[in-house]
Tab-separated table of C-alpha atoms (C1' of nucleotides) in Angstrom:
chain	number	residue	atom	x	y	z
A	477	UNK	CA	0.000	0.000	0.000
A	478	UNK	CA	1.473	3.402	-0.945
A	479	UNK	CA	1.102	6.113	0.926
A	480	UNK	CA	-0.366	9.171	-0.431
A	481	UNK	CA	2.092	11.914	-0.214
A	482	UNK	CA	1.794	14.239	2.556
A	483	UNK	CA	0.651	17.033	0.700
A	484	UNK	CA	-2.231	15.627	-0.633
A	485	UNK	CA	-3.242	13.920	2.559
A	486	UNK	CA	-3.450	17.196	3.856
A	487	UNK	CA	-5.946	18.313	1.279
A	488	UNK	CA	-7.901	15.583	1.294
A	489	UNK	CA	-8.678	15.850	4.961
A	490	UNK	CA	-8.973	19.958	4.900
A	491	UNK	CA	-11.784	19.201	1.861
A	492	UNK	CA	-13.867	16.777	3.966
A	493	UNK	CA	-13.998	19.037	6.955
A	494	UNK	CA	-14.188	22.439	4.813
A	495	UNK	CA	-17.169	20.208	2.754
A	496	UNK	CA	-18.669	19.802	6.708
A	497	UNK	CA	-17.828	23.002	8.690
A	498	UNK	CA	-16.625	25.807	6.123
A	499	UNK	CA	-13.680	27.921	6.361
A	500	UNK	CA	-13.978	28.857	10.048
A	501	UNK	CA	-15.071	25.637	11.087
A	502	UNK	CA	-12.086	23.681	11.427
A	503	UNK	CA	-8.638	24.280	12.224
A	504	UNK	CA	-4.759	22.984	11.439
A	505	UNK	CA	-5.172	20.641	14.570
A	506	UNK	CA	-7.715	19.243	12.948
A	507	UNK	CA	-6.316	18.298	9.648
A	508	UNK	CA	-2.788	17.580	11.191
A	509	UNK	CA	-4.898	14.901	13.454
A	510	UNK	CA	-6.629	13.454	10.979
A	511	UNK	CA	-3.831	12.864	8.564
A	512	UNK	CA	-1.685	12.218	11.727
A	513	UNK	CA	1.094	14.450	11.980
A	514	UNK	CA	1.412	17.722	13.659
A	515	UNK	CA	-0.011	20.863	13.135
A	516	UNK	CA	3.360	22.970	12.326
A	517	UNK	CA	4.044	20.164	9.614
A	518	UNK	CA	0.604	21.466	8.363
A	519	UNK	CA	1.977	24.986	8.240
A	520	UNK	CA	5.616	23.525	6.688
A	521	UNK	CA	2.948	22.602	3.318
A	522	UNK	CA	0.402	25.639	3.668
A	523	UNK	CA	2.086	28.431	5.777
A	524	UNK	CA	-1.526	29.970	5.829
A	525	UNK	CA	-4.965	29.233	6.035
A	526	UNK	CA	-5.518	30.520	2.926
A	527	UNK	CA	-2.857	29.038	1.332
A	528	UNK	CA	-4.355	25.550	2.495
A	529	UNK	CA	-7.580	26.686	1.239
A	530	UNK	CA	-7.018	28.236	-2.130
A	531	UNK	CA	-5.498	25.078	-2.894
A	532	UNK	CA	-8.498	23.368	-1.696
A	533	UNK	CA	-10.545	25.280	-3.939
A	534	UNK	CA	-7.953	24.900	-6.790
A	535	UNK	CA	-7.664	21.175	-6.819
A	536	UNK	CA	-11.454	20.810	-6.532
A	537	UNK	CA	-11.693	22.564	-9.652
A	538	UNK	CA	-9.058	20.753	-11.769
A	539	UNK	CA	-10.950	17.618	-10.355
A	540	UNK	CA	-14.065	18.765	-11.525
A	541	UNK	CA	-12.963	20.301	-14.917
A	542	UNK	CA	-11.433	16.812	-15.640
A	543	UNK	CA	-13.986	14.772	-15.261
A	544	UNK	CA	-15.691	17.165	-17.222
A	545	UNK	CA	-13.652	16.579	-19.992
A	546	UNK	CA	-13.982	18.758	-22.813
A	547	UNK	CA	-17.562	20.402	-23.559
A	548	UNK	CA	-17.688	20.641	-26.963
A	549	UNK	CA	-17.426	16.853	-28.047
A	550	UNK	CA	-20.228	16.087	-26.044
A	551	UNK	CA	-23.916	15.414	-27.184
A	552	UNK	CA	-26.272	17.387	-26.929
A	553	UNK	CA	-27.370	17.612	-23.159
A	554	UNK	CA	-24.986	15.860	-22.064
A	555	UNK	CA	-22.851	18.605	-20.363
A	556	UNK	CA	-25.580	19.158	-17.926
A	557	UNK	CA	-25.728	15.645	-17.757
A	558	UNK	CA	-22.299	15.707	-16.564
A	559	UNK	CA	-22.024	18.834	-14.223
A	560	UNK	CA	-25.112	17.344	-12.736
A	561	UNK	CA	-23.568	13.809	-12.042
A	562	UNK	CA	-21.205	16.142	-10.029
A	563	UNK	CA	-23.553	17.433	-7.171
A	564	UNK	CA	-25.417	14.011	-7.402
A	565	UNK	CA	-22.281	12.132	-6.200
A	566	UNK	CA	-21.361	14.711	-3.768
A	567	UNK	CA	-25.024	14.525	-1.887
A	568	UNK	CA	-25.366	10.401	-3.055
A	569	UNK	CA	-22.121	9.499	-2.340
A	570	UNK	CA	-19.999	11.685	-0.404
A	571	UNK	CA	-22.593	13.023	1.880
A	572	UNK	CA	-20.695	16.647	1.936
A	573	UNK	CA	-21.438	19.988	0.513
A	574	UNK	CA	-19.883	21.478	-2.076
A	575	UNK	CA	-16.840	22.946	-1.400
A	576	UNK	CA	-16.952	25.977	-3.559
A	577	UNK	CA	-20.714	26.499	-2.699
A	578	UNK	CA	-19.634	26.181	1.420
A	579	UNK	CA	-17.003	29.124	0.201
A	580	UNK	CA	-19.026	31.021	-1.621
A	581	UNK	CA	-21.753	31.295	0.957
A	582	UNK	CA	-18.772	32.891	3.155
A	583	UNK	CA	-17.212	35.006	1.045
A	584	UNK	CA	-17.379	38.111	2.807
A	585	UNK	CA	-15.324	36.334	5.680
A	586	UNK	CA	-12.623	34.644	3.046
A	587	UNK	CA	-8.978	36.028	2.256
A	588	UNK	CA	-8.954	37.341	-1.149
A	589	UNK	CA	-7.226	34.849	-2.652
A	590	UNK	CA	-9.359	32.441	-1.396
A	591	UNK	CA	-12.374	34.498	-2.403
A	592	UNK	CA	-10.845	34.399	-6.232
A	593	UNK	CA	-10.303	30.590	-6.630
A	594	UNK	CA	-13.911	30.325	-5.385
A	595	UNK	CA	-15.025	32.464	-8.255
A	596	UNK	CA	-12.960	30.943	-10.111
A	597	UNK	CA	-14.646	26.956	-10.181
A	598	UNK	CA	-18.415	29.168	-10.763
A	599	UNK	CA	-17.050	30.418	-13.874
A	600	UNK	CA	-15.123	27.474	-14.868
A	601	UNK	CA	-19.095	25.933	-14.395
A	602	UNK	CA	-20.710	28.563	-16.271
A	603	UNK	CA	-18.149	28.218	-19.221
A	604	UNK	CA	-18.471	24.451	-19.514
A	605	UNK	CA	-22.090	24.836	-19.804
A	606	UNK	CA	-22.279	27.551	-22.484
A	607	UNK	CA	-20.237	25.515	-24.577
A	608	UNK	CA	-21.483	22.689	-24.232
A	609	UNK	CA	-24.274	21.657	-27.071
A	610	UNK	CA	-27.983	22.129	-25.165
A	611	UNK	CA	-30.544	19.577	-25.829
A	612	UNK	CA	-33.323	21.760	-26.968
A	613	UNK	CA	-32.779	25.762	-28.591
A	614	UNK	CA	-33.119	27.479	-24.769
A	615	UNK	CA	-33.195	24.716	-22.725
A	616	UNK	CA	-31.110	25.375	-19.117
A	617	UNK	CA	-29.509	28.184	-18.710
A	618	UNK	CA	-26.362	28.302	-17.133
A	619	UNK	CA	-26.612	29.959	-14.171
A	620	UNK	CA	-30.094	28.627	-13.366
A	621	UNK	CA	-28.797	24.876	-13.768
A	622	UNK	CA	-25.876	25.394	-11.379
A	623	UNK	CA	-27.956	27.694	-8.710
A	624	UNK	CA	-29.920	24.929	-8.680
A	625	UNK	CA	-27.364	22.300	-8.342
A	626	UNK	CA	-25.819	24.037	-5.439
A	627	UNK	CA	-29.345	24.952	-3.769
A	628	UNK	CA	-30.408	21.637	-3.784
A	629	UNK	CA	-27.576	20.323	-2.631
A	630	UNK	CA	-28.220	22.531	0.636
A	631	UNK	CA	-31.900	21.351	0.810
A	632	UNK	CA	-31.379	17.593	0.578
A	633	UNK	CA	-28.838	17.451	3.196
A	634	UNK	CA	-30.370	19.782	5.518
A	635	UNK	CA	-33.603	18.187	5.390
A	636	UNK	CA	-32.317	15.095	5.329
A	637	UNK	CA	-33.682	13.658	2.548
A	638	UNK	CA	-31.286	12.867	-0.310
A	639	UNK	CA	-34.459	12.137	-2.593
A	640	UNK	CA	-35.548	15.433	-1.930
A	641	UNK	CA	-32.238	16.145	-4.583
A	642	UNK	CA	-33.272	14.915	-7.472
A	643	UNK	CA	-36.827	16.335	-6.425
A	644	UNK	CA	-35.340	19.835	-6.478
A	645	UNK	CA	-33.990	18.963	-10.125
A	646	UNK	CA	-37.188	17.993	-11.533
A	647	UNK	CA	-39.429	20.542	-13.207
A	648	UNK	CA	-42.842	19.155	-11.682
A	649	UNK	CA	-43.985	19.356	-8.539
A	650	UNK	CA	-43.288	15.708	-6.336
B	93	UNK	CA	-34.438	57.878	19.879
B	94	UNK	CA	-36.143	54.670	21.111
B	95	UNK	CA	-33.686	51.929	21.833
B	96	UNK	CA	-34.151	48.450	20.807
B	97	UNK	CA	-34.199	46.230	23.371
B	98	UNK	CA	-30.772	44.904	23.944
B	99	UNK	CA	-31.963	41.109	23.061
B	100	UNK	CA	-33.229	42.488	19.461
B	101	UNK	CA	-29.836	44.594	19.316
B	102	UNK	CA	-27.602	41.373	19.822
B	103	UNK	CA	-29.740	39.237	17.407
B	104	UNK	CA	-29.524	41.866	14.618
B	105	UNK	CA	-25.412	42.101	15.089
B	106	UNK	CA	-25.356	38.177	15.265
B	107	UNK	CA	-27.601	37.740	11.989
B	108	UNK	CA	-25.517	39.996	10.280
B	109	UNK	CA	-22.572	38.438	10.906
B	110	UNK	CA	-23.895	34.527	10.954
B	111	UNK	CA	-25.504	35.832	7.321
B	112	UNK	CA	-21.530	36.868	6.332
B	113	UNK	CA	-19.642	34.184	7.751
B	114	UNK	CA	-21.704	31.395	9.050
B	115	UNK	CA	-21.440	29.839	12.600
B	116	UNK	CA	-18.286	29.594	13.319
B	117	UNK	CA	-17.554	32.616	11.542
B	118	UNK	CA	-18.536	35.124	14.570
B	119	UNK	CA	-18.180	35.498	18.270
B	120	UNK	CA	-19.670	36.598	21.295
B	121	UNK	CA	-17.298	39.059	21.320
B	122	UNK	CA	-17.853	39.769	17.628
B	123	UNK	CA	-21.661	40.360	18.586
B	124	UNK	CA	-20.761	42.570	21.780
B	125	UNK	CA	-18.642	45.061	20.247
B	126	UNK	CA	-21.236	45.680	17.732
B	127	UNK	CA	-23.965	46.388	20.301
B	128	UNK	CA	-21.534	48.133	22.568
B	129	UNK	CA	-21.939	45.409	25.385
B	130	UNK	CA	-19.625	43.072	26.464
B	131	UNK	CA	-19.631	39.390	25.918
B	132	UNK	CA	-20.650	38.114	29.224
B	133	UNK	CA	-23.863	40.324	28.643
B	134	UNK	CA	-24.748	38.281	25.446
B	135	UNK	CA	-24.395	35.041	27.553
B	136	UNK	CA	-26.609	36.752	29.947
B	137	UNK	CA	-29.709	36.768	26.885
B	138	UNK	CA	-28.129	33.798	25.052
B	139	UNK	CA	-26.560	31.201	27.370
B	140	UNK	CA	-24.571	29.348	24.497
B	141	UNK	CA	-23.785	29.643	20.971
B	142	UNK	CA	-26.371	27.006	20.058
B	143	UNK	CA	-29.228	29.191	22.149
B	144	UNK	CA	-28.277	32.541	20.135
B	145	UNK	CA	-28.143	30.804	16.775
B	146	UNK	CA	-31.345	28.870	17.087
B	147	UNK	CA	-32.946	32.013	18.145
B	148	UNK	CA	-31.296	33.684	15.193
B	149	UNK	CA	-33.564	30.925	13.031
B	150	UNK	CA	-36.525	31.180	14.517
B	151	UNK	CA	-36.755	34.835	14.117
B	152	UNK	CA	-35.501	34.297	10.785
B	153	UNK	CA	-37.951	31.900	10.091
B	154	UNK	CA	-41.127	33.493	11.813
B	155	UNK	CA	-39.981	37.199	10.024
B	156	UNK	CA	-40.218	35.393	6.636
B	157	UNK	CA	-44.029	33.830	7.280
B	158	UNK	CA	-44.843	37.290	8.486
B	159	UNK	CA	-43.783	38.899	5.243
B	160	UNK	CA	-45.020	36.033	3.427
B	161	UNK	CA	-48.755	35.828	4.660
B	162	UNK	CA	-51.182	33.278	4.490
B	163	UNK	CA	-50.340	31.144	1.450
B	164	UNK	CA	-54.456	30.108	0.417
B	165	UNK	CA	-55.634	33.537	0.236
B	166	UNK	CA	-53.095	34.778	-3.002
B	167	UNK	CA	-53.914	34.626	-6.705
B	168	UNK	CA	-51.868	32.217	-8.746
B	169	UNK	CA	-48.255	32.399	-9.058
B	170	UNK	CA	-48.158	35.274	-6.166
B	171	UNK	CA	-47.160	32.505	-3.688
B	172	UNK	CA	-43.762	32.203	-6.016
B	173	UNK	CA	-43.536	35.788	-6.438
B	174	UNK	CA	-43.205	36.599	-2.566
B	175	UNK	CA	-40.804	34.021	-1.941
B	176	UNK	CA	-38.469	35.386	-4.429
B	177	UNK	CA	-38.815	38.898	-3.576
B	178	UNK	CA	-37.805	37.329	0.333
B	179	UNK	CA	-34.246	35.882	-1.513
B	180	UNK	CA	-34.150	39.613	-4.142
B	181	UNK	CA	-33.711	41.704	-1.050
B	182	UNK	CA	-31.020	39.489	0.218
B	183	UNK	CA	-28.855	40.152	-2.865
B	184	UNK	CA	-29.988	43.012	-3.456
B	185	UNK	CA	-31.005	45.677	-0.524
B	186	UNK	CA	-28.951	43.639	2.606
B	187	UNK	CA	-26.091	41.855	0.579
B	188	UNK	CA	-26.298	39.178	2.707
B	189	UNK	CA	-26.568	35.326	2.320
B	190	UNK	CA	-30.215	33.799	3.575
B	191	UNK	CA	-29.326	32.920	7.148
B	192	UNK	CA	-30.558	28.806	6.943
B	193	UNK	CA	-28.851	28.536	3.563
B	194	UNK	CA	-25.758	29.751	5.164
B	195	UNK	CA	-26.353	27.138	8.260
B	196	UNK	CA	-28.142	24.584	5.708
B	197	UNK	CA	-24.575	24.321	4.463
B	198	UNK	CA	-22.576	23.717	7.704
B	199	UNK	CA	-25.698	21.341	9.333
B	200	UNK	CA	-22.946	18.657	9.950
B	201	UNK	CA	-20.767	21.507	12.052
B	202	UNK	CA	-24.059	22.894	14.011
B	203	UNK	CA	-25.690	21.548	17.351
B	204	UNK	CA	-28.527	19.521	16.541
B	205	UNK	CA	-30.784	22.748	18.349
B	206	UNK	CA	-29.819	25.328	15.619
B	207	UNK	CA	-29.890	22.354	12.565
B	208	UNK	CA	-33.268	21.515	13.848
B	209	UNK	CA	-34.369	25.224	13.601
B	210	UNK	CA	-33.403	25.504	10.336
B	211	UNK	CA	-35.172	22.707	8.844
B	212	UNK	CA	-38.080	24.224	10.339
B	213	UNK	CA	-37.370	27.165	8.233
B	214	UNK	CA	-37.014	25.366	4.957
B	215	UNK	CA	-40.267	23.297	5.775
B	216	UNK	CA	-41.917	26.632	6.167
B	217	UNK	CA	-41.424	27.838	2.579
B	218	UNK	CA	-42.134	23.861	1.175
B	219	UNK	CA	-45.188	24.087	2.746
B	220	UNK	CA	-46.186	27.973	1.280
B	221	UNK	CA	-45.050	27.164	-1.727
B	222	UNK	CA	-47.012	23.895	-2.109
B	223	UNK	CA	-50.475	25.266	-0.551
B	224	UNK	CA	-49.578	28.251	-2.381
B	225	UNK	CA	-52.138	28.563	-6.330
B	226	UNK	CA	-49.785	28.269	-9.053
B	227	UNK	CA	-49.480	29.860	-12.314
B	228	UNK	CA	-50.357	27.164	-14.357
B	229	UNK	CA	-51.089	23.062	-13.691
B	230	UNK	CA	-47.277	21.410	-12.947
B	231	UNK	CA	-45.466	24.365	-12.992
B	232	UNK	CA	-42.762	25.104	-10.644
B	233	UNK	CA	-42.459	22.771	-7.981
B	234	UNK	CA	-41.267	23.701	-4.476
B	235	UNK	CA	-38.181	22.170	-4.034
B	236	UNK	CA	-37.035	23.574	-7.649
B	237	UNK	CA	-37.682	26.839	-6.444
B	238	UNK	CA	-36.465	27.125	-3.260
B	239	UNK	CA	-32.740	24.973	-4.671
B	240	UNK	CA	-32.339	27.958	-7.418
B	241	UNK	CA	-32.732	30.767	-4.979
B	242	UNK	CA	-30.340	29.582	-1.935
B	243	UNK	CA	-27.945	28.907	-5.143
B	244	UNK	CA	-28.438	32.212	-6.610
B	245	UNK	CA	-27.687	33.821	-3.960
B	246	UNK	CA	-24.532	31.778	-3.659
B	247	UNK	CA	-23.674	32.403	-7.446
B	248	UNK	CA	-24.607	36.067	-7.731
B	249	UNK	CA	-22.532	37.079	-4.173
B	250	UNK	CA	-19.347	35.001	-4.906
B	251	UNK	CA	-18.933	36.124	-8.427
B	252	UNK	CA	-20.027	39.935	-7.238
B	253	UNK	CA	-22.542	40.007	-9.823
B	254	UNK	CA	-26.041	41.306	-8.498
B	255	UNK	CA	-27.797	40.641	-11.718
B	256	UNK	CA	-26.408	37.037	-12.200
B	257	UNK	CA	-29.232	36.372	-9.260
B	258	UNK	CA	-32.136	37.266	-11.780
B	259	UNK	CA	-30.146	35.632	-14.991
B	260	UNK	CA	-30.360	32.258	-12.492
B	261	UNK	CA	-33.713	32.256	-12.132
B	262	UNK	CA	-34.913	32.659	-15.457
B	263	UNK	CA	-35.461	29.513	-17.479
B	264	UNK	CA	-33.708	30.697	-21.076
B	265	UNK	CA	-30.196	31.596	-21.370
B	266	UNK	CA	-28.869	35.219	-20.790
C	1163	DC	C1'	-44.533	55.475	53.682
C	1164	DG	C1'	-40.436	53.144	54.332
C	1165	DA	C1'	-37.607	49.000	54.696
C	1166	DC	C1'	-36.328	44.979	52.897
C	1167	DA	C1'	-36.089	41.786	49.204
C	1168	DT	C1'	-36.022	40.398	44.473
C	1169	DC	C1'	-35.258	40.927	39.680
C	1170	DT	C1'	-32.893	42.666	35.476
C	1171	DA	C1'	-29.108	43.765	33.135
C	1172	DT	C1'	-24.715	44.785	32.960
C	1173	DC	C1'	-19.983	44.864	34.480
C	1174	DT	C1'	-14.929	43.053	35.639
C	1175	DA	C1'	-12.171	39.290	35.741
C	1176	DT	C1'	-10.999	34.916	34.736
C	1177	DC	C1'	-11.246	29.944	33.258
C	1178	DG	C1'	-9.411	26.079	30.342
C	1179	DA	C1'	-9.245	25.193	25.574
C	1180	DT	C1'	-8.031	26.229	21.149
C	1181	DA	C1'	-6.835	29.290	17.232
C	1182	DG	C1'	-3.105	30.392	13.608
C	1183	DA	C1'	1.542	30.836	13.400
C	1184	DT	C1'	6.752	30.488	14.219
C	1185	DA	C1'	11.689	29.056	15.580
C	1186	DG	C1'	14.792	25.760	15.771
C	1187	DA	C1'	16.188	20.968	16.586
C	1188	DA	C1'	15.811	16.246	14.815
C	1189	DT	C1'	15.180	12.991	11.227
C	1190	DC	C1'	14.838	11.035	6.796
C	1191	DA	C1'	16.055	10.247	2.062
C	1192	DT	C1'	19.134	10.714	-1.877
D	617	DA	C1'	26.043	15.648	3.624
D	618	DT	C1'	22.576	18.130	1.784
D	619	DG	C1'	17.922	19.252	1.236
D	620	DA	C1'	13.249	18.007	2.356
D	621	DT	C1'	10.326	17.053	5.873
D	622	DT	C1'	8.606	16.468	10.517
D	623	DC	C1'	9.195	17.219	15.135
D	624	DT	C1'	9.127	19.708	19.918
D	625	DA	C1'	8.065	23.627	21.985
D	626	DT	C1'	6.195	27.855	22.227
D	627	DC	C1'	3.917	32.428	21.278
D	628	DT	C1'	0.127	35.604	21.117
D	629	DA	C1'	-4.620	36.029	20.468
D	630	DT	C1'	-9.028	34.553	20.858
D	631	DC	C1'	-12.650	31.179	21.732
D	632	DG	C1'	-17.114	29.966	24.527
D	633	DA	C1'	-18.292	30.065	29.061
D	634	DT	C1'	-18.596	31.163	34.145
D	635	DA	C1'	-18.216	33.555	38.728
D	636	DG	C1'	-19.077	37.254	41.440
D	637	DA	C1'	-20.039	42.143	42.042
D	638	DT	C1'	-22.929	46.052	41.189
D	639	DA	C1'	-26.418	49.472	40.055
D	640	DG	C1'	-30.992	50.398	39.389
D	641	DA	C1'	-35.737	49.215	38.814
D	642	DT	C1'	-39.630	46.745	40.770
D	643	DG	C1'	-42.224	44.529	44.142
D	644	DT	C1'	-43.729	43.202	48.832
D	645	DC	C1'	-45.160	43.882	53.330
D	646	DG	C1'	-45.483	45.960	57.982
DNA sequence: CGACATCTATCTATCGATAGATAGAATCAT
DNA sequence: ATGATTCTATCTATCGATAGATAGATGTCG
């Protein structure tokens, strides 16, 4: 079994409890626990908080973008397809927020450079889905599709109800 | 001059902030300062964190059904009108996140007393929205509409762009 | 009325715990 | 043995929370 290097052992335990808490809601003790080492070895990788977390928000948008894969070879509808199957997992299978729409809900109380990689993975969103070919001449717009992705992603998990997800997708009432 | 009552005072400095940078985001202190109290004096009305912030939703939540009226009485499609106007003035007048979408997001990080409260809020609106007369037969179901506003809100705040809120809630492209 | 008691709301001061961050020694790998 | 990495140890600042004192309003009762 090889380990995961340090680095990204770091991030992956800063995502899951950014995903849970948000920005303010956990701290280098907690990651450096998790992962098992101590919290200045934390610091040695990320000398700031928002160093940790711009590369939180960074990585989760290469992720994303590459499982995209590239918009405009894609049928038509498939692209929202795809950014959907994102949010599904996240809710389905993960059980976390997202961790640009936990950000974004805080940005007034994110460093800047946090606040721009956040920004960032919306418009990296918004792009994918204007290029990518629509199933019907106006169908989904853009910024509805992923409000919607990120507000049901808050419903379903607050209420509990991971059905109540794809309910939230669905034009008709349940 | 009338003074508010200091217990209004300290919930209006805490919503503010809770709205800006979610639970863990603010502190008694925090919340003090603003009134021009000190912290112990916030205990005083609000034992613990979990006391002030479920208070924080329930005002949030009983504010909203004020504003929102009785759902059976409206003519169709009002009932979706008046709970977007509720998430407009967010963006646009107060600049602020909705309060439960901002704790919605961080349920996993909140004591079950403020998650509980906030669920309460989102089964409010679900339950306007469906008693609500709509516009026309299947339109616009509840969940649908509640997911795009929290998100807009998200969307149009962390990319700074006011009227991204109205682009995301329209169903054609901008 | 006047004296005593209670309540309300705030204060000062402090608690133990934890926050982010840093310096410098130790260790590991090449 | 050099550079990368992790450690020990610590700092300053702040966290939520509590104790105890106080001032002023209100209430009770002889």
């Amino acid at each position: 079994m090889i380990e995961a290097p340090a680095r990204e052992q770091i991030l992956d335990a800063a995502e899951k409890r950014a995903r849970m808490a948000g920005y303010h809601g956990f701290s280098f003790r907690d990651v450096a626990e998790d992962v098992g080492i101590k919290s200045s070895s934390v610091h040695y990788h990320f000398p700031t908080k928002g160093d940790l977390c711009e590369a939180l928000a960074r990585r989760y948008t290469v992720r994303a973008a590459d499982r995209l894969g590239d918009p405009r070879i894609l049928a038509p509808g498939e692209g929202l397809e795809r950014v959907t199957a994102l949010f599904r997992d996240a809710v389905l299978v993960e059980d976390r927020m997202c961790l640009c729409g936990m950000f974004g809900a805080q940005r007034d109380a994110l460093p800047a450079q946090v606040a721009t990689a956040v920004s960032a993975f919306f418009q990296m969103i918004l792009d994918y889905l204007d290029v990518a070919p629509r199933a019907s001449r106006g169908s989904q717009n853009p910024a509805a599709l992923l409000a919607r992705l990120e507000g049901a992603l808050i419903l379903a998990r607050t209420l509990n109800s991971p059905s109540l997800f794809e309910d939230a997708l669905s034009e008709t009432a349940a």
